[in-house]
Amino acid sequence: MAQTHHIVVALESFFVPIPPLDLPAPHTYELQEYSRTRPDQVAERIRDADILISTIVPITADVLRPAVSPRLKMVAVVASGTDAVDLDACRARGVVVANTPHCNTVAVAEHTVALYFAARRSVVLSHALVQAGAWPQSGTLQKALNGPDGKPPKTCRDETLGIVGYGAVGKVVESMAKGLGMKVLISGRKGESTAPEGRTPFETLIRESSVVVLCLPRSPGSLDLISDAELGAMKPYAVLVNVSRGLIVDEKALVAALRSGRIAGYATDVYAREPASAENSPLVGPQTEGLNLVTTPHVAWSAESTNEKFHRALKENIAGWLSTGQPKYPVV
């Protein structure tokens, strides 16, 4: 690589601060850092970039055109998912793409368990009722914890937890769930009547689990994975936890299922549109009042150890690409 001085543009250091990159000699760099970047600002900001660091802002085929980003050679994604980057456009142009996998595995798994308990124990709903003054009015709020079947919540040793998405996060969730005394099922692919050894057919898992955890990547095959049919097949005391990506759950169908008592609760860290608001999400706003719904703002990944691992993987990707032409965690 003849070029030794590189312009590095970081578009979203709000999420994870950019560490010193420690480039191998004789390489040097100039960092242009932005806390947040709107989609309409991307083209202007990456015009001189040799290396682009991003997280969730869309890197589209339009901004990847040589006329818009003529110097661009590498996109370093500080996240596991790369669905915000047009990989086909990068591949066609020869732009290297790297991600930072498994950095947030433990944090996301722990957040998953937290969401499970919050939904199973109706923590958010109970909090809202207490704050609204409902406790002295009724004398007890015990029924707020009951499922649509009218029964009190299950404890861990009576739960069957079904995991859809058996990657790094799914494996840690499995270990944690077993440690809590749960029976664990691992899902096969949707639409297949049989599953490999050690897996349970998707439709069977949906019917038999009292807790369903979604921790799979978003792909064309996983869109609306959970919709009316699946929600209707779940047990009335089932809790659904989503730490995957938006659009995997049909949110309107989900709210309808909660309101009609087809499932007991939903806890999610991800949304079809983000940032979620009353203007763009059925999961936010007055229409959700009284539902056992737990919402967190796509922060399951956040932890001190996550940032440390992101920093290490980002530096290894860029240094590896400069040294050998291959980042440590290549995507394209």
Coordinates of C-alpha atoms in Angstrom, one line a residue:
M1 CA 0.0 0.0 0.0
A2 CA 1.8 3.1 -1.3
Q3 CA -0.3 5.6 0.7
T4 CA 0.9 6.1 4.3
H5 CA -1.2 9.0 5.5
H6 CA -4.9 8.4 5.9
I7 CA -8.0 10.5 6.6
V8 CA -10.2 8.7 9.1
V9 CA -13.8 9.9 9.4
A10 CA -15.8 8.8 12.4
L11 CA -19.5 9.5 12.0
E12 CA -21.0 8.4 15.3
S13 CA -18.6 8.7 18.2
F14 CA -21.6 9.4 20.4
F15 CA -22.1 5.6 20.7
V16 CA -18.5 4.5 21.3
P17 CA -15.7 7.0 21.7
I18 CA -12.9 6.6 19.2
P19 CA -9.6 5.3 20.7
P20 CA -6.1 6.2 19.5
L21 CA -5.7 3.9 16.5
D22 CA -2.0 3.0 16.9
L23 CA -1.4 2.5 13.2
P24 CA 1.6 0.4 12.2
A25 CA 4.6 2.3 10.9
P26 CA 5.0 4.1 8.6
H27 CA 1.2 4.8 8.6
T28 CA -0.2 8.0 10.1
Y29 CA -3.7 9.4 10.2
E30 CA -5.9 12.5 10.7
L31 CA -9.1 11.9 12.5
Q32 CA -12.3 13.9 11.6
E33 CA -14.8 13.0 14.3
Y34 CA -18.5 13.7 14.6
S35 CA -20.6 12.9 17.6
R36 CA -23.7 12.2 15.5
T37 CA -24.4 12.2 11.7
R38 CA -27.8 12.4 10.0
P39 CA -28.2 10.4 6.7
D40 CA -28.3 13.6 4.7
Q41 CA -24.9 14.7 6.2
V42 CA -23.0 11.5 5.3
A43 CA -22.0 12.4 1.7
E44 CA -20.5 15.7 2.7
R45 CA -18.6 14.3 5.7
I46 CA -17.0 11.3 3.9
R47 CA -15.9 13.1 0.8
D48 CA -12.2 13.0 1.8
A49 CA -12.3 9.8 3.9
D50 CA -9.9 7.0 3.3
I51 CA -11.3 5.0 6.2
L52 CA -14.8 5.4 7.5
I53 CA -15.9 4.5 11.0
S54 CA -19.7 4.1 11.5
T55 CA -22.2 2.3 13.6
I56 CA -25.9 2.6 12.5
V57 CA -26.1 5.5 10.1
P58 CA -27.0 4.3 6.6
I59 CA -24.0 4.0 4.3
T60 CA -25.9 3.7 1.0
A61 CA -24.9 2.9 -2.5
D62 CA -25.4 6.5 -3.4
V63 CA -22.7 7.8 -0.9
L64 CA -20.5 4.9 -1.9
R65 CA -20.2 6.1 -5.5
P66 CA -16.7 7.2 -6.5
A67 CA -18.0 10.6 -7.4
V68 CA -19.2 11.1 -3.8
S69 CA -16.4 9.4 -1.8
P70 CA -13.5 9.1 -4.2
R71 CA -10.9 8.2 -1.6
L72 CA -12.8 5.6 0.4
K73 CA -11.1 2.3 0.8
M74 CA -12.4 0.9 4.1
V75 CA -15.6 0.9 6.2
A76 CA -15.0 -0.1 9.8
V77 CA -18.3 -0.8 11.5
V78 CA -18.3 -0.5 15.3
A79 CA -21.1 -3.0 15.8
S80 CA -21.8 -6.7 15.0
G81 CA -24.5 -5.9 12.5
T82 CA -23.6 -4.4 9.1
D83 CA -27.2 -4.1 7.7
A84 CA -26.7 -0.3 7.6
V85 CA -24.0 -0.6 5.0
D86 CA -24.7 -1.5 1.4
L87 CA -22.4 -4.4 1.2
D88 CA -23.1 -5.1 -2.5
A89 CA -22.0 -1.6 -3.4
C90 CA -18.8 -2.0 -1.3
R91 CA -18.1 -5.3 -2.9
A92 CA -18.6 -3.9 -6.4
R93 CA -16.2 -1.0 -5.8
G94 CA -13.6 -3.0 -3.8
V95 CA -14.2 -1.2 -0.5
V96 CA -13.2 -3.4 2.5
V97 CA -15.8 -3.7 5.2
A98 CA -15.1 -5.0 8.7
N99 CA -17.3 -5.4 11.8
T100 CA -16.6 -5.9 15.5
P101 CA -18.4 -9.1 16.5
H102 CA -19.0 -10.6 19.9
C103 CA -17.9 -7.4 21.7
N104 CA -21.3 -7.0 23.4
T105 CA -22.3 -10.6 23.9
V106 CA -22.3 -10.7 27.7
A107 CA -24.0 -7.2 28.0
V108 CA -26.8 -8.2 25.6
A109 CA -27.3 -11.6 27.3
E110 CA -27.6 -9.9 30.7
H111 CA -30.0 -7.3 29.3
T112 CA -32.1 -10.1 27.9
V113 CA -32.4 -11.7 31.4
A114 CA -33.3 -8.3 32.8
L115 CA -36.0 -7.8 30.3
Y116 CA -37.4 -11.3 31.0
F117 CA -37.7 -10.5 34.7
A118 CA -39.2 -7.1 34.1
A119 CA -41.9 -8.6 31.8
R120 CA -42.5 -11.7 33.8
R121 CA -42.9 -9.8 37.1
S122 CA -44.7 -6.9 35.4
V123 CA -42.2 -4.5 36.9
V124 CA -42.9 -1.5 34.6
L125 CA -46.7 -1.9 34.8
S126 CA -46.6 -2.2 38.6
H127 CA -44.3 0.9 38.8
A128 CA -46.8 2.9 36.7
L129 CA -49.7 1.8 38.8
V130 CA -48.0 2.7 42.1
Q131 CA -46.9 6.1 40.7
A132 CA -50.5 6.8 39.6
G133 CA -51.8 6.2 43.1
A134 CA -53.6 2.9 42.3
W135 CA -52.2 1.0 45.3
P136 CA -54.2 2.7 48.1
Q137 CA -57.3 2.8 45.9
S138 CA -57.4 -0.9 45.5
G139 CA -55.5 -2.1 48.6
T140 CA -53.4 -4.5 46.5
L141 CA -51.9 -4.6 43.1
Q142 CA -51.2 -8.3 43.1
K143 CA -53.3 -8.9 40.1
A144 CA -51.1 -6.7 38.0
L145 CA -48.7 -9.6 38.0
N146 CA -51.2 -12.1 36.7
G147 CA -51.1 -13.4 33.2
P148 CA -54.1 -13.4 30.8
D149 CA -54.9 -16.9 32.2
G150 CA -55.5 -15.2 35.6
K151 CA -52.6 -17.0 37.3
P152 CA -49.7 -15.5 39.2
P153 CA -46.3 -15.3 37.3
K154 CA -44.2 -18.4 36.9
T155 CA -40.8 -18.8 38.6
C156 CA -37.7 -19.7 36.7
R157 CA -37.8 -23.4 37.5
D158 CA -41.2 -23.6 35.9
E159 CA -40.3 -21.8 32.7
T160 CA -39.4 -23.2 29.3
L161 CA -37.3 -20.7 27.5
G162 CA -37.1 -20.9 23.7
I163 CA -34.1 -19.3 22.0
V164 CA -34.5 -18.1 18.3
G165 CA -31.0 -17.3 17.1
Y166 CA -28.3 -19.5 18.5
G167 CA -25.2 -17.3 18.0
A168 CA -22.9 -15.9 20.6
V169 CA -25.7 -14.1 22.5
G170 CA -28.0 -17.1 22.3
K171 CA -25.4 -19.4 23.8
V172 CA -24.8 -17.1 26.8
V173 CA -28.5 -16.7 27.3
E174 CA -28.8 -20.5 27.3
S175 CA -26.2 -20.8 30.0
M176 CA -27.8 -18.1 32.2
A177 CA -31.3 -19.6 31.8
K178 CA -30.1 -23.0 32.7
G179 CA -28.3 -21.5 35.7
L180 CA -31.7 -20.1 36.8
G181 CA -33.3 -23.5 36.5
M182 CA -35.1 -23.1 33.2
K183 CA -35.6 -25.7 30.6
V184 CA -34.2 -24.4 27.3
L185 CA -35.2 -25.1 23.7
I186 CA -33.1 -24.0 20.7
S187 CA -35.1 -23.2 17.6
G188 CA -34.7 -24.7 14.1
R189 CA -35.6 -22.7 11.0
K190 CA -39.1 -21.4 10.5
G191 CA -41.1 -23.4 8.0
E192 CA -39.1 -26.6 8.4
S193 CA -41.1 -29.4 10.1
T194 CA -37.9 -31.2 11.3
A195 CA -34.9 -29.7 13.0
P196 CA -31.3 -30.9 13.5
E197 CA -30.4 -32.9 16.6
G198 CA -30.4 -30.6 19.6
R199 CA -32.9 -28.2 18.0
T200 CA -36.7 -27.9 18.2
P201 CA -38.8 -27.1 15.2
F202 CA -39.7 -23.4 15.2
E203 CA -43.4 -23.9 15.3
T204 CA -43.1 -26.4 18.2
L205 CA -40.9 -24.0 20.1
I206 CA -43.4 -21.2 19.7
R207 CA -46.2 -23.5 21.0
E208 CA -44.3 -25.0 23.9
S209 CA -42.2 -22.2 25.3
S210 CA -43.4 -20.0 28.2
V211 CA -40.6 -17.5 27.3
V212 CA -39.4 -16.8 23.7
V213 CA -36.1 -14.9 23.2
L214 CA -35.3 -13.4 19.9
C215 CA -31.5 -12.8 19.3
L216 CA -31.1 -13.5 15.6
P217 CA -29.8 -11.2 12.8
R218 CA -32.2 -9.3 10.6
S219 CA -32.3 -10.7 7.1
P220 CA -35.0 -11.1 4.4
G221 CA -35.9 -14.4 5.9
S222 CA -36.4 -13.1 9.4
L223 CA -38.7 -10.1 8.6
D224 CA -42.0 -10.4 10.5
L225 CA -40.8 -13.7 11.9
I226 CA -43.2 -13.1 14.8
S227 CA -46.7 -12.0 13.6
D228 CA -50.3 -12.9 14.1
A229 CA -49.9 -16.6 13.5
E230 CA -47.0 -17.0 15.9
L231 CA -48.6 -14.8 18.6
G232 CA -51.8 -16.8 18.3
A233 CA -49.9 -20.0 18.8
M234 CA -48.1 -18.9 21.9
K235 CA -49.3 -19.8 25.4
P236 CA -51.4 -17.2 27.1
Y237 CA -48.9 -16.8 29.8
A238 CA -45.9 -16.5 27.4
V239 CA -43.5 -13.7 27.5
L240 CA -41.6 -12.5 24.4
V241 CA -38.2 -10.8 24.7
N242 CA -36.6 -9.2 21.6
V243 CA -32.9 -8.2 21.5
S244 CA -32.4 -8.9 17.8
R245 CA -33.4 -6.1 15.4
G246 CA -36.4 -4.2 14.4
L247 CA -38.9 -5.6 11.8
I248 CA -38.4 -9.1 13.1
V249 CA -41.6 -8.7 15.2
D250 CA -44.8 -7.3 13.7
E251 CA -45.3 -4.5 16.2
K252 CA -48.9 -3.7 15.4
A253 CA -49.8 -7.4 15.8
L254 CA -47.8 -7.5 19.0
V255 CA -49.7 -4.6 20.6
A256 CA -53.0 -6.2 19.5
A257 CA -51.9 -9.5 21.1
L258 CA -51.1 -7.9 24.4
R259 CA -54.3 -5.9 24.4
S260 CA -56.4 -9.0 23.7
G261 CA -54.6 -11.2 26.2
R262 CA -53.1 -13.6 23.8
I263 CA -49.7 -13.3 25.5
A264 CA -48.6 -12.1 28.9
G265 CA -45.9 -9.6 28.1
Y266 CA -43.4 -8.2 25.7
A267 CA -40.0 -6.7 26.4
T268 CA -37.9 -5.2 23.6
D269 CA -34.7 -3.2 23.1
V270 CA -35.3 -2.8 19.3
Y271 CA -37.9 -1.2 17.0
A272 CA -38.9 -1.1 13.4
R273 CA -38.0 2.6 13.4
E274 CA -35.4 4.1 15.6
P275 CA -35.3 6.3 17.6
A276 CA -38.8 5.1 18.4
S277 CA -41.5 7.7 19.3
A278 CA -45.2 8.0 19.5
E279 CA -45.1 9.4 15.9
N280 CA -43.4 6.3 14.4
S281 CA -43.9 3.3 16.7
P282 CA -47.1 1.5 18.0
L283 CA -44.9 0.5 21.0
V284 CA -44.7 4.1 22.2
G285 CA -47.5 6.4 23.3
P286 CA -50.8 6.4 25.2
Q287 CA -52.2 3.4 23.3
T288 CA -49.8 1.2 25.3
E289 CA -51.2 2.3 28.7
G290 CA -52.1 -0.6 30.9
L291 CA -50.1 -3.2 28.8
N292 CA -47.3 -5.3 30.2
L293 CA -44.8 -3.8 27.8
V294 CA -41.2 -3.1 28.6
T295 CA -39.2 -0.8 26.3
T296 CA -35.5 0.1 26.4
P297 CA -33.8 2.4 23.8
H298 CA -31.5 -0.1 22.0
V299 CA -29.0 -0.1 24.8
A300 CA -28.6 -3.8 25.5
W301 CA -25.1 -3.6 24.1
S302 CA -23.9 -0.9 26.5
A303 CA -21.3 -1.8 29.1
E304 CA -17.8 -0.8 30.0
S305 CA -16.4 -4.1 28.8
T306 CA -18.3 -3.7 25.5
N307 CA -16.5 -0.4 24.8
E308 CA -13.1 -1.9 25.6
K309 CA -13.7 -4.8 23.2
F310 CA -15.0 -2.5 20.5
H311 CA -11.9 -0.4 20.8
R312 CA -9.6 -3.4 20.5
A313 CA -11.5 -4.9 17.6
L314 CA -11.6 -1.6 15.7
K315 CA -7.9 -1.0 16.1
E316 CA -7.1 -4.6 15.1
N317 CA -9.3 -4.3 12.0
I318 CA -7.7 -1.1 10.7
A319 CA -4.1 -2.2 11.6
G320 CA -4.7 -5.6 10.0
W321 CA -6.0 -4.0 6.8
L322 CA -3.1 -1.6 6.6
S323 CA -0.5 -4.4 7.3
T324 CA -1.9 -7.3 5.3
G325 CA -4.8 -6.0 3.3
Q326 CA -7.2 -8.0 5.5
P327 CA -8.9 -6.8 8.6
K328 CA -9.2 -9.1 11.6
Y329 CA -13.0 -9.4 11.2
P330 CA -13.7 -9.0 7.5
V331 CA -17.3 -8.8 6.1
V332 CA -16.4 -7.7 2.5

